[in-house]
Amino acid sequence: MGGNQAWITEVILLGFQVDPKLEVFLFGFFLLFYTLTLVENGLILGLIWLDCRLHTPMYFFLSNLAIIDMSFASSIVPKMLANLIMQTKTISFAPCLLQTFLYLALAVTECMSLIVMSYDRYVAICHPLHYTVIMSWRVCTILAATCWTFSFLLALVHITLILRLPFCGPQKINHFLCQILSVLKLACADTRLNQIVLFAASVFVLVVPLCLVLMSYMHILFAILRIQSGEGRRKAFSTCSSHLCVVGLFFGSAIVMYMAPKSSYSQEQRKILSLFYSLFNPMLNPLIYSLRNTEVMGALRRFLGKKSSM
């Protein structure tokens, strides 16, 4: 770096770059979605906590997913909402890097959790007699803790590689959050190592897990077709189709965002993908699981019944 270059201390998040009147509309629209995300996932957590019939490994991992979704949205949306109604859209560089770290860590945690949930369904349907032994509470706790630990360590690797770079501008990020690809554009040095590590990590946490999930569901499908009971087959299909919907939404948007060639999508299209990934997905997950799950809906009816009888 030359002597006349200085490290940047804050950056400007350009956001959606629309008319101010439309920004007010987007503020209300995104605030509604964020509120729904917190309420829906909070309701899922509360029902699982209060109803002893939902104290099973499947709902333990579903409650873990609800915590991840609320944390994921909360690491991004409040700052995005503030920027929509404020004249100054700046963020200090340290909080920007913190947002990048949380975004990466929570995204990978969700990815790992979806793999564990697919494994849980595989054991439940393909090895029902050994389910309680294989998926003991000790194993469930270890799997959940491993997901969180691995994800935060991987995010720490990316942040460590970012911190070795000199950042001297430009000072503007053409995004509504400090997404890692946008942050790397601020560096005034070669970022090829960061790009290579990010791509390798994307293959490891997206492509490989997706293949494992699809393989497990092929085994599940064959096992479901062998179920004699129509009711048992319907219940298994309902549970697994919900999980496959969530897997498709999450992995599909993530693979397009991190692994598709840069020329394939404009920056505005990538913003929409990021928005879907960080706001709409966490809001849709509890809807997909609850609306297609008779046990969750039953727990909700029992809870409302107790409230009305008091």
mmCIF file of C-alpha atoms in Angstrom:
data_model
loop_
_atom_site.group_PDB
_atom_site.id
_atom_site.type_symbol
_atom_site.label_atom_id
_atom_site.label_comp_id
_atom_site.label_asym_id
_atom_site.label_seq_id
_atom_site.Cartn_x
_atom_site.Cartn_y
_atom_site.Cartn_z
ATOM 1 C CA MET A 1 0.000 0.000 0.000
ATOM 2 C CA GLY A 2 1.171 3.467 -0.795
ATOM 3 C CA GLY A 3 1.727 6.050 1.904
ATOM 4 C CA ASN A 4 -1.286 8.118 0.747
ATOM 5 C CA GLN A 5 -3.744 5.211 1.226
ATOM 6 C CA ALA A 6 -5.679 4.877 4.480
ATOM 7 C CA TRP A 7 -7.748 2.059 5.874
ATOM 8 C CA ILE A 8 -11.483 2.681 5.705
ATOM 9 C CA THR A 9 -13.265 3.002 9.044
ATOM 10 C CA GLU A 10 -16.853 2.860 7.775
ATOM 11 C CA VAL A 11 -18.708 1.820 4.656
ATOM 12 C CA ILE A 12 -21.909 2.903 2.954
ATOM 13 C CA LEU A 13 -24.527 0.224 2.306
ATOM 14 C CA LEU A 14 -26.232 1.368 -0.889
ATOM 15 C CA GLY A 15 -29.146 -0.999 -0.356
ATOM 16 C CA PHE A 16 -31.900 -1.157 -2.967
ATOM 17 C CA GLN A 17 -31.379 2.314 -4.486
ATOM 18 C CA VAL A 18 -35.050 3.027 -5.134
ATOM 19 C CA ASP A 19 -37.344 6.037 -4.817
ATOM 20 C CA PRO A 20 -37.680 7.313 -1.185
ATOM 21 C CA LYS A 21 -41.447 6.664 -1.255
ATOM 22 C CA LEU A 22 -40.809 3.082 -2.266
ATOM 23 C CA GLU A 23 -38.259 2.784 0.557
ATOM 24 C CA VAL A 24 -41.035 3.582 3.051
ATOM 25 C CA PHE A 25 -43.178 0.841 1.509
ATOM 26 C CA LEU A 26 -40.264 -1.625 1.603
ATOM 27 C CA PHE A 27 -39.669 -0.715 5.251
ATOM 28 C CA GLY A 28 -43.244 -1.670 6.178
ATOM 29 C CA PHE A 29 -43.160 -4.765 3.968
ATOM 30 C CA PHE A 30 -39.871 -6.095 5.388
ATOM 31 C CA LEU A 31 -40.854 -5.167 8.953
ATOM 32 C CA LEU A 32 -44.018 -7.264 8.534
ATOM 33 C CA PHE A 33 -41.999 -10.229 7.250
ATOM 34 C CA TYR A 34 -39.434 -9.869 10.038
ATOM 35 C CA THR A 35 -42.183 -9.722 12.672
ATOM 36 C CA LEU A 36 -43.813 -12.828 11.174
ATOM 37 C CA THR A 37 -40.430 -14.597 11.237
ATOM 38 C CA LEU A 38 -39.988 -13.917 14.950
ATOM 39 C CA VAL A 39 -43.615 -14.742 15.845
ATOM 40 C CA GLU A 40 -43.794 -17.962 13.795
ATOM 41 C CA ASN A 41 -40.464 -19.346 14.964
ATOM 42 C CA GLY A 42 -41.165 -18.231 18.526
ATOM 43 C CA LEU A 43 -44.520 -20.031 18.378
ATOM 44 C CA ILE A 44 -42.832 -23.209 17.126
ATOM 45 C CA LEU A 45 -40.314 -22.985 19.975
ATOM 46 C CA GLY A 46 -43.046 -22.380 22.548
ATOM 47 C CA LEU A 47 -45.229 -25.263 21.357
ATOM 48 C CA ILE A 48 -42.309 -27.699 21.366
ATOM 49 C CA TRP A 49 -41.275 -26.526 24.833
ATOM 50 C CA LEU A 50 -44.789 -26.702 26.339
ATOM 51 C CA ASP A 51 -46.154 -29.875 24.713
ATOM 52 C CA CYS A 52 -44.492 -33.039 26.046
ATOM 53 C CA ARG A 53 -45.719 -34.985 22.981
ATOM 54 C CA LEU A 54 -43.280 -32.952 20.898
ATOM 55 C CA HIS A 55 -40.273 -33.816 23.084
ATOM 56 C CA THR A 56 -38.724 -36.031 20.415
ATOM 57 C CA PRO A 57 -35.473 -35.760 18.402
ATOM 58 C CA MET A 58 -37.338 -34.517 15.309
ATOM 59 C CA TYR A 59 -38.824 -31.556 17.175
ATOM 60 C CA PHE A 60 -35.593 -30.948 19.069
ATOM 61 C CA PHE A 61 -33.903 -30.307 15.717
ATOM 62 C CA LEU A 62 -36.904 -28.287 14.523
ATOM 63 C CA SER A 63 -36.600 -26.031 17.591
ATOM 64 C CA ASN A 64 -32.879 -25.701 16.861
ATOM 65 C CA LEU A 65 -33.763 -24.626 13.312
ATOM 66 C CA ALA A 66 -36.215 -22.044 14.693
ATOM 67 C CA ILE A 67 -33.451 -20.526 16.865
ATOM 68 C CA ILE A 68 -31.120 -20.394 13.855
ATOM 69 C CA ASP A 69 -33.769 -18.720 11.682
ATOM 70 C CA MET A 70 -34.562 -16.045 14.278
ATOM 71 C CA SER A 71 -30.847 -15.360 14.815
ATOM 72 C CA PHE A 72 -30.159 -15.316 11.066
ATOM 73 C CA ALA A 73 -32.885 -12.769 10.328
ATOM 74 C CA SER A 74 -31.960 -10.664 13.382
ATOM 75 C CA SER A 75 -28.323 -10.381 12.269
ATOM 76 C CA ILE A 76 -29.378 -8.685 9.023
ATOM 77 C CA VAL A 77 -32.887 -7.210 9.003
ATOM 78 C CA PRO A 78 -32.682 -4.553 11.792
ATOM 79 C CA LYS A 79 -29.788 -2.753 10.064
ATOM 80 C CA MET A 80 -31.517 -3.106 6.690
ATOM 81 C CA LEU A 81 -34.706 -1.563 8.108
ATOM 82 C CA ALA A 82 -32.736 1.290 9.700
ATOM 83 C CA ASN A 83 -31.031 2.080 6.397
ATOM 84 C CA LEU A 84 -34.396 2.232 4.597
ATOM 85 C CA ILE A 85 -35.621 5.122 6.756
ATOM 86 C CA MET A 86 -32.347 6.919 7.553
ATOM 87 C CA GLN A 87 -30.556 9.436 5.360
ATOM 88 C CA THR A 88 -27.115 8.131 6.293
ATOM 89 C CA LYS A 89 -26.662 4.480 5.363
ATOM 90 C CA THR A 90 -23.235 3.984 6.898
ATOM 91 C CA ILE A 91 -21.950 1.178 9.072
ATOM 92 C CA SER A 92 -18.609 1.067 10.883
ATOM 93 C CA PHE A 93 -16.159 -1.424 9.466
ATOM 94 C CA ALA A 94 -15.932 -3.557 12.634
ATOM 95 C CA PRO A 95 -19.742 -4.086 12.897
ATOM 96 C CA CYS A 96 -19.730 -4.742 9.141
ATOM 97 C CA LEU A 97 -17.243 -7.597 9.619
ATOM 98 C CA LEU A 98 -19.274 -8.852 12.585
ATOM 99 C CA GLN A 99 -22.354 -8.997 10.362
ATOM 100 C CA THR A 100 -20.341 -10.895 7.732
ATOM 101 C CA PHE A 101 -19.195 -13.365 10.400
ATOM 102 C CA LEU A 102 -22.712 -13.953 11.784
ATOM 103 C CA TYR A 103 -24.199 -14.245 8.309
ATOM 104 C CA LEU A 104 -21.700 -16.933 7.331
ATOM 105 C CA ALA A 105 -21.811 -18.777 10.656
ATOM 106 C CA LEU A 106 -25.609 -18.941 10.867
ATOM 107 C CA ALA A 107 -26.003 -19.869 7.184
ATOM 108 C CA VAL A 108 -23.612 -22.814 7.599
ATOM 109 C CA THR A 109 -25.301 -23.787 10.886
ATOM 110 C CA GLU A 110 -28.642 -23.983 9.087
ATOM 111 C CA CYS A 111 -27.069 -26.051 6.318
ATOM 112 C CA MET A 112 -25.558 -28.513 8.807
ATOM 113 C CA SER A 113 -28.821 -28.669 10.773
ATOM 114 C CA LEU A 114 -30.788 -29.589 7.652
ATOM 115 C CA ILE A 115 -28.372 -32.470 7.047
ATOM 116 C CA VAL A 116 -28.834 -33.698 10.614
ATOM 117 C CA MET A 117 -32.627 -33.445 10.233
ATOM 118 C CA SER A 118 -32.500 -35.549 7.077
ATOM 119 C CA TYR A 119 -30.392 -38.135 8.919
ATOM 120 C CA ASP A 120 -32.965 -38.160 11.729
ATOM 121 C CA ARG A 121 -35.751 -38.874 9.208
ATOM 122 C CA TYR A 122 -33.612 -41.554 7.539
ATOM 123 C CA VAL A 123 -33.101 -43.395 10.838
ATOM 124 C CA ALA A 124 -36.767 -42.980 11.866
ATOM 125 C CA ILE A 125 -38.148 -44.434 8.634
ATOM 126 C CA CYS A 126 -35.449 -46.879 7.524
ATOM 127 C CA HIS A 127 -34.426 -48.168 10.982
ATOM 128 C CA PRO A 128 -37.488 -47.593 13.201
ATOM 129 C CA LEU A 129 -36.667 -50.377 15.677
ATOM 130 C CA HIS A 130 -33.260 -48.856 16.461
ATOM 131 C CA TYR A 131 -34.382 -45.212 16.321
ATOM 132 C CA THR A 132 -34.466 -44.514 20.051
ATOM 133 C CA VAL A 133 -31.027 -46.083 20.495
ATOM 134 C CA ILE A 134 -29.351 -44.348 17.546
ATOM 135 C CA MET A 135 -31.007 -40.940 18.106
ATOM 136 C CA SER A 136 -30.639 -40.754 21.876
ATOM 137 C CA TRP A 137 -30.786 -37.354 23.575
ATOM 138 C CA ARG A 138 -27.014 -37.478 24.059
ATOM 139 C CA VAL A 139 -26.472 -38.048 20.323
ATOM 140 C CA CYS A 140 -28.960 -35.288 19.419
ATOM 141 C CA THR A 141 -27.218 -32.808 21.697
ATOM 142 C CA ILE A 142 -23.792 -33.701 20.289
ATOM 143 C CA LEU A 143 -25.043 -33.359 16.695
ATOM 144 C CA ALA A 144 -26.618 -29.947 17.376
ATOM 145 C CA ALA A 145 -23.533 -28.682 19.232
ATOM 146 C CA THR A 146 -21.273 -29.931 16.426
ATOM 147 C CA CYS A 147 -23.329 -28.017 13.846
ATOM 148 C CA TRP A 148 -22.936 -24.753 15.771
ATOM 149 C CA THR A 149 -19.246 -25.252 16.615
ATOM 150 C CA PHE A 150 -18.157 -26.293 13.123
ATOM 151 C CA SER A 151 -20.087 -23.433 11.494
ATOM 152 C CA PHE A 152 -18.662 -20.709 13.726
ATOM 153 C CA LEU A 153 -15.118 -22.070 13.297
ATOM 154 C CA LEU A 154 -15.531 -22.087 9.505
ATOM 155 C CA ALA A 155 -16.841 -18.504 9.570
ATOM 156 C CA LEU A 156 -13.862 -17.561 11.748
ATOM 157 C CA VAL A 157 -11.515 -18.921 9.073
ATOM 158 C CA HIS A 158 -13.114 -16.642 6.460
ATOM 159 C CA ILE A 159 -12.949 -13.596 8.757
ATOM 160 C CA THR A 160 -9.299 -14.319 9.597
ATOM 161 C CA LEU A 161 -8.487 -14.401 5.881
ATOM 162 C CA ILE A 162 -10.368 -11.132 5.388
ATOM 163 C CA LEU A 163 -8.489 -9.402 8.211
ATOM 164 C CA ARG A 164 -5.137 -10.084 6.518
ATOM 165 C CA LEU A 165 -6.223 -7.854 3.618
ATOM 166 C CA PRO A 166 -5.709 -4.082 3.431
ATOM 167 C CA PHE A 167 -8.979 -2.167 2.950
ATOM 168 C CA CYS A 168 -8.592 1.252 1.386
ATOM 169 C CA GLY A 169 -11.758 1.585 -0.634
ATOM 170 C CA PRO A 170 -14.023 2.062 -2.426
ATOM 171 C CA GLN A 171 -16.138 2.904 0.581
ATOM 172 C CA LYS A 172 -19.464 1.805 -0.904
ATOM 173 C CA ILE A 173 -21.039 -1.658 -0.819
ATOM 174 C CA ASN A 174 -23.712 -2.226 -3.459
ATOM 175 C CA HIS A 175 -25.799 -4.384 -1.140
ATOM 176 C CA PHE A 176 -28.119 -4.111 1.873
ATOM 177 C CA LEU A 177 -25.756 -6.150 4.080
ATOM 178 C CA CYS A 178 -22.054 -6.827 4.505
ATOM 179 C CA GLN A 179 -22.073 -9.980 2.434
ATOM 180 C CA ILE A 180 -18.626 -11.548 2.099
ATOM 181 C CA LEU A 181 -18.360 -11.185 -1.691
ATOM 182 C CA SER A 182 -19.243 -7.489 -1.416
ATOM 183 C CA VAL A 183 -16.767 -6.941 1.444
ATOM 184 C CA LEU A 184 -13.939 -8.506 -0.582
ATOM 185 C CA LYS A 185 -14.484 -5.858 -3.285
ATOM 186 C CA LEU A 186 -13.347 -3.209 -0.774
ATOM 187 C CA ALA A 187 -9.883 -4.752 -0.487
ATOM 188 C CA CYS A 188 -6.998 -3.123 -2.341
ATOM 189 C CA ALA A 189 -5.068 -6.399 -2.624
ATOM 190 C CA ASP A 190 -5.323 -9.768 -4.324
ATOM 191 C CA THR A 191 -8.331 -11.703 -2.959
ATOM 192 C CA ARG A 192 -7.843 -14.902 -4.959
ATOM 193 C CA LEU A 193 -7.016 -16.935 -1.839
ATOM 194 C CA ASN A 194 -10.252 -15.743 -0.201
ATOM 195 C CA GLN A 195 -12.224 -16.602 -3.339
ATOM 196 C CA ILE A 196 -10.696 -20.088 -3.557
ATOM 197 C CA VAL A 197 -11.345 -20.843 0.129
ATOM 198 C CA LEU A 198 -14.916 -19.528 -0.160
ATOM 199 C CA PHE A 199 -15.612 -21.695 -3.230
ATOM 200 C CA ALA A 200 -14.081 -24.778 -1.595
ATOM 201 C CA ALA A 201 -16.140 -24.171 1.549
ATOM 202 C CA SER A 202 -19.272 -23.742 -0.579
ATOM 203 C CA VAL A 203 -18.678 -27.118 -2.227
ATOM 204 C CA PHE A 204 -18.053 -28.711 1.173
ATOM 205 C CA VAL A 205 -21.104 -27.254 2.948
ATOM 206 C CA LEU A 206 -23.544 -27.079 0.014
ATOM 207 C CA VAL A 207 -22.885 -29.565 -2.798
ATOM 208 C CA VAL A 208 -21.627 -32.511 -0.716
ATOM 209 C CA PRO A 209 -24.382 -32.194 1.935
ATOM 210 C CA LEU A 210 -27.055 -31.794 -0.750
ATOM 211 C CA CYS A 211 -25.889 -35.045 -2.370
ATOM 212 C CA LEU A 212 -26.007 -36.784 1.038
ATOM 213 C CA VAL A 213 -29.515 -35.439 1.692
ATOM 214 C CA LEU A 214 -30.760 -36.621 -1.709
ATOM 215 C CA MET A 215 -29.196 -40.054 -1.178
ATOM 216 C CA SER A 216 -30.847 -40.390 2.235
ATOM 217 C CA TYR A 217 -34.211 -39.438 0.760
ATOM 218 C CA MET A 218 -33.863 -42.021 -1.985
ATOM 219 C CA HIS A 219 -33.524 -44.652 0.769
ATOM 220 C CA ILE A 220 -36.450 -43.057 2.629
ATOM 221 C CA LEU A 221 -38.627 -43.134 -0.489
ATOM 222 C CA PHE A 222 -37.994 -46.855 -1.016
ATOM 223 C CA ALA A 223 -38.699 -47.488 2.685
ATOM 224 C CA ILE A 224 -41.983 -45.512 2.537
ATOM 225 C CA LEU A 225 -43.158 -47.473 -0.494
ATOM 226 C CA ARG A 226 -42.699 -50.669 1.530
ATOM 227 C CA ILE A 227 -44.920 -49.421 4.383
ATOM 228 C CA GLN A 228 -48.158 -51.427 4.411
ATOM 229 C CA SER A 229 -50.250 -48.984 6.428
ATOM 230 C CA GLY A 230 -51.818 -46.198 4.362
ATOM 231 C CA GLU A 231 -51.864 -43.880 7.379
ATOM 232 C CA GLY A 232 -48.199 -44.582 8.158
ATOM 233 C CA ARG A 233 -47.222 -43.974 4.531
ATOM 234 C CA ARG A 234 -49.174 -40.676 4.433
ATOM 235 C CA LYS A 235 -47.589 -39.443 7.672
ATOM 236 C CA ALA A 236 -44.081 -40.318 6.472
ATOM 237 C CA PHE A 237 -44.651 -38.585 3.122
ATOM 238 C CA SER A 238 -46.031 -35.480 4.841
ATOM 239 C CA THR A 239 -43.077 -35.138 7.214
ATOM 240 C CA CYS A 240 -40.438 -35.778 4.567
ATOM 241 C CA SER A 241 -42.023 -33.548 1.913
ATOM 242 C CA SER A 242 -41.947 -30.641 4.386
ATOM 243 C CA HIS A 243 -38.253 -31.180 5.010
ATOM 244 C CA LEU A 244 -37.528 -31.501 1.279
ATOM 245 C CA CYS A 245 -39.294 -28.171 0.618
ATOM 246 C CA VAL A 246 -37.061 -26.427 3.164
ATOM 247 C CA VAL A 247 -33.936 -28.156 1.808
ATOM 248 C CA GLY A 248 -34.810 -27.143 -1.762
ATOM 249 C CA LEU A 249 -35.414 -23.497 -0.862
ATOM 250 C CA PHE A 250 -32.264 -23.191 1.240
ATOM 251 C CA PHE A 251 -29.735 -25.091 -0.863
ATOM 252 C CA GLY A 252 -31.125 -23.817 -4.169
ATOM 253 C CA SER A 253 -30.759 -20.132 -3.300
ATOM 254 C CA ALA A 254 -27.379 -20.660 -1.578
ATOM 255 C CA ILE A 255 -25.830 -22.582 -4.494
ATOM 256 C CA VAL A 256 -26.994 -19.952 -7.003
ATOM 257 C CA MET A 257 -25.617 -17.138 -4.841
ATOM 258 C CA TYR A 258 -22.186 -18.589 -4.028
ATOM 259 C CA MET A 259 -21.398 -21.024 -6.838
ATOM 260 C CA ALA A 260 -23.000 -19.623 -9.995
ATOM 261 C CA PRO A 261 -20.662 -17.654 -12.313
ATOM 262 C CA LYS A 262 -20.629 -13.936 -11.516
ATOM 263 C CA SER A 263 -21.751 -13.040 -15.045
ATOM 264 C CA SER A 264 -24.892 -15.194 -14.759
ATOM 265 C CA TYR A 265 -26.721 -12.828 -12.394
ATOM 266 C CA SER A 266 -26.724 -9.054 -11.961
ATOM 267 C CA GLN A 267 -26.025 -7.458 -8.592
ATOM 268 C CA GLU A 268 -29.711 -6.595 -8.212
ATOM 269 C CA GLN A 269 -30.674 -10.245 -8.780
ATOM 270 C CA ARG A 270 -28.125 -11.289 -6.163
ATOM 271 C CA LYS A 271 -29.677 -8.834 -3.709
ATOM 272 C CA ILE A 272 -33.066 -10.478 -4.243
ATOM 273 C CA LEU A 273 -31.497 -13.912 -3.713
ATOM 274 C CA SER A 274 -29.854 -12.700 -0.498
ATOM 275 C CA LEU A 275 -33.180 -11.255 0.639
ATOM 276 C CA PHE A 276 -34.940 -14.548 -0.021
ATOM 277 C CA TYR A 277 -32.147 -16.427 1.730
ATOM 278 C CA SER A 278 -32.013 -14.217 4.834
ATOM 279 C CA LEU A 279 -35.625 -13.059 5.333
ATOM 280 C CA PHE A 280 -38.179 -15.038 3.344
ATOM 281 C CA ASN A 281 -36.642 -18.457 4.008
ATOM 282 C CA PRO A 282 -36.677 -18.066 7.842
ATOM 283 C CA MET A 283 -40.291 -16.905 7.608
ATOM 284 C CA LEU A 284 -41.377 -19.774 5.338
ATOM 285 C CA ASN A 285 -39.685 -22.583 7.293
ATOM 286 C CA PRO A 286 -42.122 -22.665 10.263
ATOM 287 C CA LEU A 287 -45.095 -22.305 7.888
ATOM 288 C CA ILE A 288 -43.949 -25.277 5.818
ATOM 289 C CA TYR A 289 -43.352 -27.430 8.891
ATOM 290 C CA SER A 290 -46.474 -26.427 10.828
ATOM 291 C CA LEU A 291 -49.078 -26.361 8.040
ATOM 292 C CA ARG A 292 -48.036 -29.820 6.803
ATOM 293 C CA ASN A 293 -47.517 -31.333 10.243
ATOM 294 C CA THR A 294 -50.536 -32.694 12.114
ATOM 295 C CA GLU A 295 -48.613 -33.028 15.398
ATOM 296 C CA VAL A 296 -47.637 -29.342 15.445
ATOM 297 C CA MET A 297 -51.160 -28.266 14.495
ATOM 298 C CA GLY A 298 -52.528 -30.596 17.183
ATOM 299 C CA ALA A 299 -50.212 -29.024 19.769
ATOM 300 C CA LEU A 300 -51.418 -25.565 18.687
ATOM 301 C CA ARG A 301 -55.084 -26.605 19.036
ATOM 302 C CA ARG A 302 -54.425 -28.049 22.498
ATOM 303 C CA PHE A 303 -52.654 -24.849 23.536
ATOM 304 C CA LEU A 304 -55.495 -22.647 22.259
ATOM 305 C CA GLY A 305 -58.018 -24.973 23.913
ATOM 306 C CA LYS A 306 -56.297 -24.567 27.285
ATOM 307 C CA LYS A 307 -56.274 -20.791 26.845
ATOM 308 C CA SER A 308 -59.984 -20.644 26.000
ATOM 309 C CA SER A 309 -60.937 -22.872 28.950
ATOM 310 C CA MET A 310 -59.075 -20.696 31.476
#
